[in-house]
Short mmCIF file of C-alpha atoms in Angstrom, two decimals:
data_model
loop_
_atom_site.label_atom_id
_atom_site.label_comp_id
_atom_site.label_asym_id
_atom_site.label_seq_id
_atom_site.Cartn_x
_atom_site.Cartn_y
_atom_site.Cartn_z
CA MET F 1 -77.07 -56.92 -30.44
CA ARG F 2 -76.49 -56.19 -26.81
CA CYS F 3 -75.25 -59.69 -26.13
CA ILE F 4 -72.87 -59.62 -29.05
CA SER F 5 -70.86 -56.54 -28.18
CA PRO F 6 -69.14 -57.96 -25.05
CA LEU F 7 -68.26 -61.06 -27.04
CA LEU F 8 -66.87 -58.87 -29.75
CA ALA F 9 -64.78 -57.00 -27.23
CA ILE F 10 -63.33 -60.26 -25.93
CA THR F 11 -62.51 -61.45 -29.43
CA VAL F 12 -60.78 -58.18 -30.25
CA SER F 13 -58.70 -58.24 -27.09
CA LEU F 14 -57.75 -61.88 -27.70
CA THR F 15 -56.47 -61.08 -31.17
CA SER F 16 -54.33 -58.22 -29.93
CA VAL F 17 -52.91 -60.48 -27.19
CA ALA F 18 -52.00 -63.05 -29.81
CA GLN F 19 -50.06 -60.45 -31.78
CA ALA F 20 -48.17 -58.93 -28.87
CA GLU F 21 -45.73 -61.59 -27.75
CA GLU F 22 -43.47 -61.61 -24.77
CA VAL F 23 -39.75 -62.35 -24.91
CA SER F 24 -37.63 -63.32 -21.95
CA VAL F 25 -34.14 -61.77 -22.06
CA ALA F 26 -31.04 -62.44 -19.94
CA VAL F 27 -29.03 -59.20 -19.78
CA ALA F 28 -25.47 -58.58 -18.55
CA ALA F 29 -25.43 -56.37 -15.45
CA ASN F 30 -23.46 -53.53 -17.07
CA PHE F 31 -26.26 -53.09 -19.63
CA THR F 32 -29.03 -52.69 -17.03
CA GLY F 33 -29.63 -48.96 -17.56
CA PRO F 34 -29.84 -48.97 -21.35
CA MET F 35 -31.88 -52.20 -21.44
CA GLN F 36 -34.57 -50.73 -19.21
CA GLU F 37 -34.95 -47.81 -21.61
CA ILE F 38 -34.78 -50.03 -24.68
CA ALA F 39 -37.44 -52.36 -23.25
CA ALA F 40 -39.77 -49.39 -22.69
CA ALA F 41 -39.17 -48.09 -26.22
CA PHE F 42 -39.58 -51.61 -27.64
CA ALA F 43 -42.98 -51.97 -25.96
CA GLU F 44 -44.05 -48.59 -27.37
CA ASP F 45 -42.87 -49.20 -30.93
CA THR F 46 -43.72 -52.88 -31.43
CA GLU F 47 -46.31 -53.80 -28.76
CA HIS F 48 -44.16 -56.79 -27.90
CA GLU F 49 -42.86 -57.00 -24.39
CA ALA F 50 -39.26 -57.73 -23.38
CA LYS F 51 -38.96 -59.16 -19.88
CA ALA F 52 -35.38 -58.68 -18.77
CA ALA F 53 -33.42 -60.43 -16.03
CA PHE F 54 -30.15 -58.72 -15.09
CA GLY F 55 -27.10 -60.53 -13.75
CA SER F 56 -23.62 -61.79 -14.44
CA SER F 57 -23.05 -63.32 -17.86
CA GLY F 58 -21.19 -66.26 -16.32
CA LYS F 59 -24.20 -67.21 -14.24
CA PHE F 60 -26.57 -66.81 -17.16
CA TYR F 61 -24.31 -69.06 -19.22
CA ALA F 62 -24.56 -71.78 -16.58
CA GLN F 63 -28.31 -71.33 -16.24
CA ILE F 64 -28.94 -71.39 -19.99
CA LYS F 65 -26.93 -74.59 -20.35
CA ASN F 66 -29.10 -76.07 -17.63
CA GLY F 67 -32.43 -75.23 -19.16
CA ALA F 68 -33.22 -71.68 -18.01
CA PRO F 69 -36.18 -70.41 -20.06
CA PHE F 70 -34.44 -67.39 -21.63
CA GLU F 71 -35.03 -66.65 -25.30
CA VAL F 72 -32.44 -63.94 -25.94
CA PHE F 73 -29.08 -63.44 -24.24
CA LEU F 74 -27.27 -60.07 -24.13
CA SER F 75 -23.84 -61.05 -22.84
CA ALA F 76 -21.07 -58.82 -21.48
CA ASP F 77 -18.63 -60.48 -23.86
CA ALA F 78 -18.41 -62.29 -27.16
CA ALA F 79 -17.01 -65.54 -25.73
CA LYS F 80 -20.08 -66.83 -23.90
CA PRO F 81 -22.55 -66.47 -26.80
CA ALA F 82 -19.95 -68.10 -29.05
CA ARG F 83 -19.56 -71.00 -26.65
CA LEU F 84 -23.33 -71.43 -26.33
CA ALA F 85 -23.49 -71.48 -30.15
CA GLU F 86 -20.83 -74.23 -30.28
CA ASP F 87 -22.80 -76.24 -27.77
CA GLY F 88 -25.98 -75.93 -29.80
CA PHE F 89 -28.01 -73.75 -27.46
CA THR F 90 -28.55 -70.89 -29.89
CA VAL F 91 -30.19 -70.16 -33.21
CA PRO F 92 -27.25 -70.49 -35.64
CA GLY F 93 -26.02 -67.23 -37.12
CA SER F 94 -28.00 -65.01 -34.77
CA ASN F 95 -24.96 -63.58 -32.89
CA PHE F 96 -24.16 -59.94 -33.37
CA THR F 97 -22.30 -57.23 -31.44
CA TYR F 98 -24.88 -54.91 -29.90
CA ALA F 99 -22.44 -52.64 -28.05
CA LEU F 100 -18.75 -51.97 -27.50
CA GLY F 101 -18.00 -51.27 -23.87
CA SER F 102 -15.93 -48.26 -22.76
CA LEU F 103 -13.61 -48.47 -19.78
CA VAL F 104 -13.07 -45.57 -17.40
CA LEU F 105 -10.66 -45.04 -14.51
CA TRP F 106 -12.90 -43.54 -11.87
CA SER F 107 -12.76 -42.15 -8.34
CA ALA F 108 -15.59 -40.98 -6.07
CA ASP F 109 -13.36 -38.03 -5.13
CA ALA F 110 -13.81 -35.13 -7.57
CA GLU F 111 -10.18 -34.00 -7.14
CA ARG F 112 -8.52 -37.41 -7.39
CA ILE F 113 -8.06 -37.66 -11.16
CA PRO F 114 -7.22 -34.28 -12.79
CA ALA F 115 -8.72 -33.93 -16.29
CA GLY F 116 -6.89 -36.08 -18.81
CA GLU F 117 -4.22 -37.24 -16.37
CA GLY F 118 -5.43 -40.76 -15.58
CA ALA F 119 -2.27 -42.39 -16.93
CA ALA F 120 -0.09 -40.08 -14.83
CA VAL F 121 -2.12 -40.91 -11.70
CA LEU F 122 -1.56 -44.62 -12.32
CA GLN F 123 2.15 -44.14 -12.97
CA ALA F 124 2.62 -42.05 -9.82
CA GLY F 125 1.01 -44.89 -7.86
CA GLU F 126 0.01 -42.73 -4.88
CA PHE F 127 -3.04 -44.66 -3.76
CA ARG F 128 -3.83 -47.50 -1.42
CA LYS F 129 -6.21 -49.65 -3.47
CA LEU F 130 -7.25 -49.89 -7.10
CA ALA F 131 -10.42 -51.89 -7.80
CA ILE F 132 -10.91 -53.91 -10.98
CA ALA F 133 -13.47 -56.52 -11.97
CA ASN F 134 -12.21 -60.11 -11.83
CA PRO F 135 -10.15 -60.34 -15.03
CA LYS F 136 -10.72 -64.07 -15.28
CA THR F 137 -14.48 -63.73 -15.55
CA ALA F 138 -15.37 -60.13 -16.39
CA PRO F 139 -14.42 -58.57 -19.74
CA TYR F 140 -14.06 -55.13 -18.13
CA GLY F 141 -11.57 -56.64 -15.70
CA ALA F 142 -9.53 -58.18 -18.51
CA ALA F 143 -9.51 -54.80 -20.28
CA ALA F 144 -8.35 -53.12 -17.05
CA VAL F 145 -5.39 -55.50 -16.74
CA ALA F 146 -4.53 -54.96 -20.42
CA THR F 147 -4.54 -51.21 -19.79
CA LEU F 148 -2.18 -51.54 -16.82
CA GLN F 149 0.12 -53.66 -19.00
CA ALA F 150 0.02 -51.15 -21.84
CA LEU F 151 0.99 -48.37 -19.43
CA ASP F 152 3.75 -50.61 -18.02
CA VAL F 153 2.54 -50.28 -14.42
CA GLU F 154 1.08 -53.76 -13.85
CA ASP F 155 3.85 -55.05 -11.56
CA ALA F 156 3.98 -51.87 -9.49
CA ILE F 157 0.20 -51.81 -8.97
CA LYS F 158 -0.42 -55.55 -8.51
CA PRO F 159 -0.16 -55.47 -4.67
CA LYS F 160 -2.77 -52.69 -4.60
CA LEU F 161 -5.36 -54.48 -6.70
CA VAL F 162 -8.67 -55.59 -5.26
CA GLN F 163 -11.20 -57.47 -7.35
CA GLY F 164 -14.94 -57.15 -7.55
CA GLU F 165 -16.77 -60.24 -8.73
CA ASN F 166 -18.40 -58.19 -11.43
CA ILE F 167 -18.37 -54.61 -12.64
CA ALA F 168 -21.26 -53.59 -10.35
CA GLN F 169 -19.37 -54.67 -7.25
CA THR F 170 -16.21 -52.97 -8.49
CA TYR F 171 -18.19 -49.74 -8.76
CA GLN F 172 -19.42 -50.29 -5.19
CA PHE F 173 -15.85 -50.60 -3.85
CA VAL F 174 -14.94 -47.28 -5.45
CA SER F 175 -18.14 -45.38 -4.70
CA THR F 176 -17.88 -46.20 -0.97
CA GLY F 177 -14.27 -44.93 -0.98
CA ASN F 178 -12.85 -48.28 0.12
CA ALA F 179 -10.76 -48.21 -3.04
CA GLU F 180 -9.65 -44.71 -4.07
CA LEU F 181 -9.56 -45.68 -7.73
CA GLY F 182 -11.14 -48.29 -9.93
CA PHE F 183 -11.71 -49.33 -13.51
CA VAL F 184 -15.46 -49.36 -14.13
CA ALA F 185 -17.77 -49.26 -17.15
CA LEU F 186 -18.42 -45.79 -18.52
CA SER F 187 -22.12 -46.74 -18.59
CA GLN F 188 -22.08 -46.83 -14.77
CA VAL F 189 -20.85 -43.28 -14.23
CA ILE F 190 -22.09 -41.40 -17.28
CA GLN F 191 -24.75 -38.72 -16.99
CA ASP F 192 -25.78 -36.62 -19.97
CA GLY F 193 -22.64 -37.57 -21.85
CA GLU F 194 -20.28 -36.58 -19.00
CA ILE F 195 -18.85 -38.40 -16.00
CA GLY F 196 -21.59 -37.60 -13.50
CA SER F 197 -19.87 -37.56 -10.10
CA GLY F 198 -16.34 -37.88 -8.76
CA SER F 199 -13.57 -37.73 -11.33
CA GLY F 200 -12.55 -40.03 -14.14
CA TRP F 201 -10.42 -40.73 -17.16
CA ARG F 202 -11.80 -42.40 -20.25
CA VAL F 203 -9.27 -45.08 -21.14
CA PRO F 204 -8.20 -44.67 -24.79
CA ALA F 205 -9.59 -47.56 -26.85
CA GLU F 206 -6.14 -48.51 -28.20
CA LEU F 207 -4.89 -49.53 -24.74
CA HIS F 208 -6.98 -52.71 -24.66
CA GLU F 209 -8.83 -55.10 -26.94
CA PRO F 210 -12.35 -53.85 -27.71
CA ILE F 211 -14.97 -55.03 -25.18
CA ARG F 212 -17.39 -56.64 -27.62
CA GLN F 213 -20.76 -57.40 -26.10
CA ASP F 214 -22.70 -59.92 -28.18
CA ALA F 215 -26.37 -60.79 -28.31
CA VAL F 216 -27.76 -64.12 -29.45
CA VAL F 217 -31.17 -65.78 -29.88
CA LEU F 218 -31.39 -68.94 -27.80
CA THR F 219 -33.02 -72.16 -28.99
CA GLN F 220 -36.10 -71.53 -26.86
CA GLY F 221 -36.71 -68.26 -28.71
CA LYS F 222 -36.50 -69.82 -32.16
CA ASP F 223 -40.22 -69.60 -32.93
CA ASN F 224 -41.02 -66.50 -30.91
CA PRO F 225 -41.60 -63.50 -33.22
CA ALA F 226 -40.86 -61.15 -30.30
CA ALA F 227 -37.33 -62.56 -29.98
CA GLN F 228 -36.64 -61.82 -33.63
CA ALA F 229 -38.28 -58.40 -33.27
CA LEU F 230 -36.06 -57.52 -30.32
CA MET F 231 -32.89 -58.46 -32.21
CA GLU F 232 -33.99 -56.25 -35.11
CA TYR F 233 -34.95 -53.50 -32.71
CA LEU F 234 -31.43 -53.47 -31.23
CA HIS F 235 -30.15 -52.60 -34.72
CA GLY F 236 -32.61 -49.71 -35.01
CA GLU F 237 -31.85 -46.02 -34.62
CA ARG F 238 -33.81 -45.50 -31.40
CA ALA F 239 -32.05 -48.36 -29.58
CA ARG F 240 -28.67 -47.31 -30.94
CA ASN F 241 -29.16 -43.78 -29.63
CA ILE F 242 -29.97 -45.12 -26.16
CA ILE F 243 -26.89 -47.37 -26.25
CA ARG F 244 -24.67 -44.45 -27.32
CA ALA F 245 -26.12 -42.19 -24.63
CA TYR F 246 -24.84 -44.65 -22.02
CA GLY F 247 -21.29 -44.28 -23.29
CA TYR F 248 -21.07 -47.43 -25.37
CA ASN F 249 -19.69 -47.40 -28.87
CA LEU F 250 -21.31 -49.24 -31.74
CA PRO F 251 -19.70 -51.48 -34.32
CA GLU F 252 -19.44 -49.97 -37.80
CA MET Y 1 -7.64 -83.36 -12.18
CA GLY Y 2 -7.26 -82.37 -8.54
CA PHE Y 3 -6.72 -79.20 -6.58
CA SER Y 4 -4.69 -76.44 -8.19
CA GLU Y 5 -2.20 -74.45 -6.15
CA ALA Y 6 -4.70 -71.61 -5.91
CA ASP Y 7 -7.35 -74.05 -4.62
CA LEU Y 8 -4.99 -75.32 -1.92
CA GLN Y 9 -4.15 -71.78 -0.92
CA ALA Y 10 -7.86 -71.00 -0.61
CA ILE Y 11 -8.42 -74.13 1.52
CA GLY Y 12 -5.53 -73.21 3.84
CA LEU Y 13 -6.78 -69.66 4.18
CA THR Y 14 -10.33 -70.82 4.92
CA LEU Y 15 -9.16 -73.18 7.68
CA ARG Y 16 -6.99 -70.47 9.20
CA LEU Y 17 -9.85 -67.97 9.12
CA ALA Y 18 -12.37 -70.40 10.61
CA SER Y 19 -10.04 -71.52 13.41
CA LEU Y 20 -9.21 -67.98 14.42
CA VAL Y 21 -12.85 -66.88 14.27
CA THR Y 22 -13.88 -69.86 16.42
CA VAL Y 23 -11.35 -68.97 19.12
CA VAL Y 24 -12.37 -65.31 19.10
CA LEU Y 25 -16.04 -66.26 19.22
CA LEU Y 26 -15.65 -68.63 22.17
CA ILE Y 27 -13.83 -65.91 24.12
CA LEU Y 28 -16.29 -63.19 23.12
CA GLY Y 29 -19.47 -65.25 22.95
CA THR Y 30 -19.19 -66.96 26.34
CA PRO Y 31 -19.65 -63.82 28.49
CA ILE Y 32 -22.50 -62.69 26.24
CA ALA Y 33 -24.16 -66.11 26.51
CA TRP Y 34 -23.58 -66.12 30.28
CA TRP Y 35 -25.17 -62.71 30.66
CA LEU Y 36 -28.12 -63.60 28.41
CA ALA Y 37 -28.71 -66.83 30.33
CA ARG Y 38 -28.59 -65.22 33.78
CA THR Y 39 -29.83 -61.65 33.48
CA ARG Y 40 -33.24 -60.33 34.39
CA SER Y 41 -32.42 -56.98 32.82
CA ARG Y 42 -34.91 -55.43 30.41
CA TRP Y 43 -32.03 -55.34 27.92
CA LYS Y 44 -32.07 -59.11 27.60
CA GLY Y 45 -34.60 -58.98 24.76
CA PRO Y 46 -32.86 -56.30 22.67
CA VAL Y 47 -29.37 -57.78 23.14
CA GLY Y 48 -30.60 -61.28 22.31
CA ALA Y 49 -32.28 -59.91 19.19
CA VAL Y 50 -29.12 -58.11 18.03
CA VAL Y 51 -27.06 -61.28 18.52
CA ALA Y 52 -29.59 -63.25 16.45
CA LEU Y 53 -29.79 -60.70 13.62
CA PRO Y 54 -27.25 -62.47 11.34
CA LEU Y 55 -29.55 -65.52 11.37
CA VAL Y 56 -32.19 -63.62 9.44
CA LEU Y 57 -30.36 -60.81 7.64
CA PRO Y 58 -29.10 -61.54 4.14
CA PRO Y 59 -25.28 -61.45 4.05
CA THR Y 60 -25.52 -58.63 1.52
CA VAL Y 61 -27.04 -56.37 4.19
CA LEU Y 62 -24.29 -57.17 6.66
CA GLY Y 63 -21.63 -56.86 3.94
CA LEU Y 64 -22.92 -53.51 2.72
CA TYR Y 65 -22.99 -51.98 6.20
CA LEU Y 66 -19.59 -53.40 7.10
CA LEU Y 67 -18.21 -51.91 3.88
CA LEU Y 68 -19.66 -48.52 4.79
CA LEU Y 69 -18.75 -48.67 8.51
CA LEU Y 70 -15.21 -49.97 8.03
CA GLY Y 71 -14.49 -47.78 4.98
CA PRO Y 72 -12.58 -44.49 5.04
CA ASN Y 73 -15.75 -42.46 5.61
CA GLY Y 74 -17.27 -44.77 8.23
CA PRO Y 75 -16.87 -44.28 11.99
CA VAL Y 76 -15.09 -47.60 12.51
CA GLY Y 77 -12.82 -46.96 9.53
CA GLN Y 78 -11.85 -43.55 10.90
CA PHE Y 79 -11.17 -45.11 14.30
CA THR Y 80 -8.94 -47.89 12.89
CA GLN Y 81 -7.05 -45.30 10.85
CA TRP Y 82 -6.62 -43.13 13.95
CA LEU Y 83 -5.21 -46.19 15.75
CA GLY Y 84 -2.73 -46.59 12.91
CA LEU Y 85 -4.23 -49.93 11.85
CA GLY Y 86 -5.30 -48.73 8.41
CA LEU Y 87 -8.57 -49.89 6.88
CA LEU Y 88 -10.06 -53.33 7.39
CA PRO Y 89 -11.86 -54.06 4.09
CA PHE Y 90 -9.78 -56.18 1.68
CA THR Y 91 -7.66 -57.62 4.53
CA PHE Y 92 -7.60 -60.95 6.34
CA TRP Y 93 -8.38 -59.18 9.64
CA GLY Y 94 -11.35 -57.50 8.01
CA LEU Y 95 -12.72 -60.97 7.23
CA VAL Y 96 -12.10 -62.04 10.83
CA VAL Y 97 -14.13 -59.09 12.13
CA ALA Y 98 -16.93 -59.70 9.62
CA SER Y 99 -17.06 -63.43 10.33
CA VAL Y 100 -17.21 -62.85 14.08
CA PHE Y 101 -20.38 -60.80 13.56
CA TYR Y 102 -21.79 -63.21 11.06
CA SER Y 103 -21.26 -66.38 13.14
CA LEU Y 104 -22.00 -64.86 16.55
CA PRO Y 105 -25.50 -66.39 17.05
CA PHE Y 106 -24.21 -69.85 16.14
CA VAL Y 107 -21.83 -69.68 19.10
CA VAL Y 108 -23.82 -67.65 21.64
CA GLN Y 109 -27.10 -69.53 21.39
CA PRO Y 110 -25.87 -73.10 22.11
CA ILE Y 111 -23.81 -71.87 25.08
CA GLN Y 112 -26.72 -69.79 26.35
CA ASN Y 113 -29.09 -72.77 26.07
CA ALA Y 114 -26.63 -75.00 27.90
CA ILE Y 115 -26.17 -72.53 30.75
CA GLU Y 116 -29.92 -71.95 31.03
CA ALA Y 117 -30.45 -75.72 31.20
CA LEU Y 118 -28.05 -75.94 34.15
CA GLY Y 119 -30.27 -73.82 36.32
CA LYS Y 120 -29.07 -71.90 39.35
CA ARG Y 121 -28.78 -74.77 41.72
CA PRO Y 122 -25.31 -76.22 40.91
CA LEU Y 123 -23.85 -72.72 41.19
CA GLU Y 124 -25.55 -72.01 44.48
CA VAL Y 125 -24.32 -75.30 45.91
CA ALA Y 126 -20.79 -74.50 44.69
CA ALA Y 127 -21.03 -71.06 46.28
CA THR Y 128 -21.98 -72.56 49.66
CA LEU Y 129 -18.81 -74.68 49.31
CA ARG Y 130 -16.88 -71.40 49.01
CA ALA Y 131 -16.09 -71.61 45.30
CA GLY Y 132 -15.36 -68.12 43.95
CA PRO Y 133 -17.03 -66.88 40.72
CA TRP Y 134 -14.14 -67.92 38.42
CA ASP Y 135 -13.79 -71.23 40.19
CA ARG Y 136 -17.52 -71.84 39.82
CA PHE Y 137 -17.34 -71.01 36.14
CA PHE Y 138 -14.40 -73.26 35.28
CA THR Y 139 -15.13 -76.21 37.58
CA VAL Y 140 -18.93 -76.24 37.45
CA VAL Y 141 -20.30 -74.42 34.40
CA VAL Y 142 -17.73 -75.46 31.81
CA PRO Y 143 -17.83 -79.22 32.55
CA LEU Y 144 -21.62 -79.31 32.85
CA ALA Y 145 -22.23 -77.14 29.79
CA LYS Y 146 -19.53 -78.89 27.75
CA PRO Y 147 -21.91 -80.18 25.06
CA GLY Y 148 -23.07 -76.58 24.52
CA PHE Y 149 -19.52 -75.32 24.08
CA PHE Y 150 -18.77 -78.21 21.77
CA THR Y 151 -21.79 -77.46 19.58
CA ALA Y 152 -20.92 -73.76 19.61
CA ALA Y 153 -17.34 -74.35 18.47
CA ILE Y 154 -18.32 -76.72 15.69
CA LEU Y 155 -21.15 -74.55 14.40
CA GLY Y 156 -19.02 -71.39 14.59
CA PHE Y 157 -16.25 -73.09 12.63
CA ALA Y 158 -18.53 -74.68 10.05
CA HIS Y 159 -20.57 -71.55 9.53
CA THR Y 160 -17.43 -69.48 8.93
CA VAL Y 161 -16.21 -72.03 6.38
CA GLY Y 162 -19.59 -71.77 4.66
CA GLU Y 163 -19.62 -67.99 4.57
CA PHE Y 164 -19.82 -66.38 1.15
CA GLY Y 165 -21.85 -63.23 0.77
CA VAL Y 166 -20.11 -61.12 3.38
CA VAL Y 167 -16.65 -62.18 2.17
CA LEU Y 168 -17.63 -61.31 -1.36
CA MET Y 169 -18.81 -57.86 -0.30
CA ILE Y 170 -15.74 -56.80 1.71
CA GLY Y 171 -13.00 -59.22 0.63
CA GLY Y 172 -11.82 -57.98 -2.75
CA ASN Y 173 -10.81 -61.51 -3.80
CA ILE Y 174 -7.10 -61.24 -2.91
CA PRO Y 175 -5.22 -64.57 -3.14
CA GLY Y 176 -3.88 -65.65 0.25
CA ALA Y 177 -5.69 -62.87 2.11
CA THR Y 178 -9.39 -62.91 1.28
CA ARG Y 179 -9.95 -65.52 -1.45
CA VAL Y 180 -11.61 -68.28 0.59
CA VAL Y 181 -12.95 -71.59 -0.76
CA SER Y 182 -16.52 -70.41 -1.34
CA VAL Y 183 -15.28 -67.46 -3.42
CA GLN Y 184 -12.86 -69.71 -5.31
CA ILE Y 185 -15.74 -72.04 -6.22
CA TYR Y 186 -17.79 -69.06 -7.40
CA ASP Y 187 -14.85 -67.91 -9.56
CA HIS Y 188 -14.47 -71.35 -11.12
CA VAL Y 189 -18.17 -71.44 -11.98
CA GLU Y 190 -18.10 -67.91 -13.41
CA ALA Y 191 -15.05 -68.82 -15.50
CA MET Y 192 -16.87 -71.94 -16.76
CA GLU Y 193 -14.25 -74.20 -15.12
CA TYR Y 194 -16.86 -76.66 -13.93
CA GLY Y 195 -14.39 -79.51 -13.37
CA GLN Y 196 -12.38 -77.59 -10.82
CA ALA Y 197 -15.54 -76.18 -9.27
CA HIS Y 198 -16.79 -79.75 -8.76
CA TRP Y 199 -13.63 -80.78 -6.91
CA LEU Y 200 -13.89 -77.97 -4.39
CA ALA Y 201 -17.67 -78.06 -4.12
CA ALA Y 202 -17.79 -81.83 -3.53
CA THR Y 203 -15.09 -81.44 -0.89
CA MET Y 204 -17.25 -78.85 0.85
CA VAL Y 205 -20.27 -81.18 0.81
CA VAL Y 206 -18.27 -84.06 2.30
CA PHE Y 207 -16.64 -81.77 4.88
CA SER Y 208 -19.95 -80.25 5.97
CA PHE Y 209 -21.61 -83.64 6.19
CA LEU Y 210 -18.80 -85.03 8.33
CA VAL Y 211 -18.90 -82.03 10.66
CA LEU Y 212 -22.63 -82.38 11.21
CA LEU Y 213 -22.31 -86.15 11.54
CA VAL Y 214 -19.73 -85.71 14.30
CA LEU Y 215 -21.94 -83.12 15.96
CA TYR Y 216 -25.07 -85.27 15.92
CA SER Y 217 -23.35 -88.53 16.83
CA LEU Y 218 -21.32 -87.27 19.77
CA ASN Y 219 -23.89 -84.84 21.01
CA PRO Y 220 -27.32 -86.35 20.45
CA ASN Y 221 -29.12 -84.01 22.84
CA GLN Y 222 -28.14 -80.79 21.09
CA ARG Y 223 -30.06 -81.09 17.89
CA ARG Y 224 -31.65 -77.73 17.97
CA PHE Y 225 -29.56 -76.31 15.13
#
């Protein structure tokens, strides 16, 4: 009997390894905070493990098309998952919107944007630089430009615009004070449901097209139960609460 | 397909930046190289190490500290504002300053090596013939160390053209001011415009190859870089 019990232990551990799969996920940089929490909760609730890589969606798109071993892609927009689907790199019909991004006009200076007066600050134009993410590549940048257009200040502010390559760099320009103001993701500055430091103005959703962030299962993840489990988990209450806590909205 | 207007603007800007940086670096780097080659001071080690730092530091480190130092709360930023120059990040001159730091070792080291290789003797002989210090520098050191200066200028220029990380960190991607070729290529790739990215990227490969080819063909003894 003594010789059997170690064997038994090995067999048991092997079975549990076989059940707990690992899924490799490419995650848009703006979703870093929530994804870390979701991955921890996912491991607790399902015993599967989600291994996340964070970066710009544009780079992930290029990498996935060139054989990167990701199984699930959480993009910062809806366009890239759609394009990957057209090109046959995804499991058909697996796209869904996991979060709707919220845009905020933010300054590191607590006095810079008086409560609720973001639009007035933009119209007065008394600042040196306004940072936005590159509108050509970053959905938050495109939403920022749409907001400036809706407020009819685009031409006046254009000479003051500086662009970050992505939303993380845009935040860096503003947080170091090199740009007094900037349009960043609410998820970057939110703390306990409020704007944590500096001052900010939540841009009303009707000023720009919704920032739909889509998730998709990639061809490599087709037969991985953990990939499917993660997609289902993102629909679940616990994940949705985490996503909401970071200032994202959820589709109806 | 060929170059778009924005591509051409980025190419022009890059060439302007690299030329200016090369001139500044030759003026600034030569005395540093001279001092490093000649001195017996105990500061030789530390100064040489500081000059070489950009060789090993990731551009993100340099970019981050430049952003903090040159920004409104940094000492350099407060100084430039006090001078009435405004702030350097997001301007062409900000890129010049950053590139000078970033390409410094590529200019100082070849000149320093060339001067060290000369030894003291030609200068001592010139001195006995009553050549003053400036005379000795321009009629003895410069002609004899010419291959070193040549290598320095080419590497300084090429390295500035190839710069990306630092520009990305402090540039702000402004057309005509800070959007250089490497950033433009990055933008094309991010926007999934692979065709346009190829045009610029292939041009960079050909350009870099030709520069190094010229360097190695005309200057076969300076292959250390």
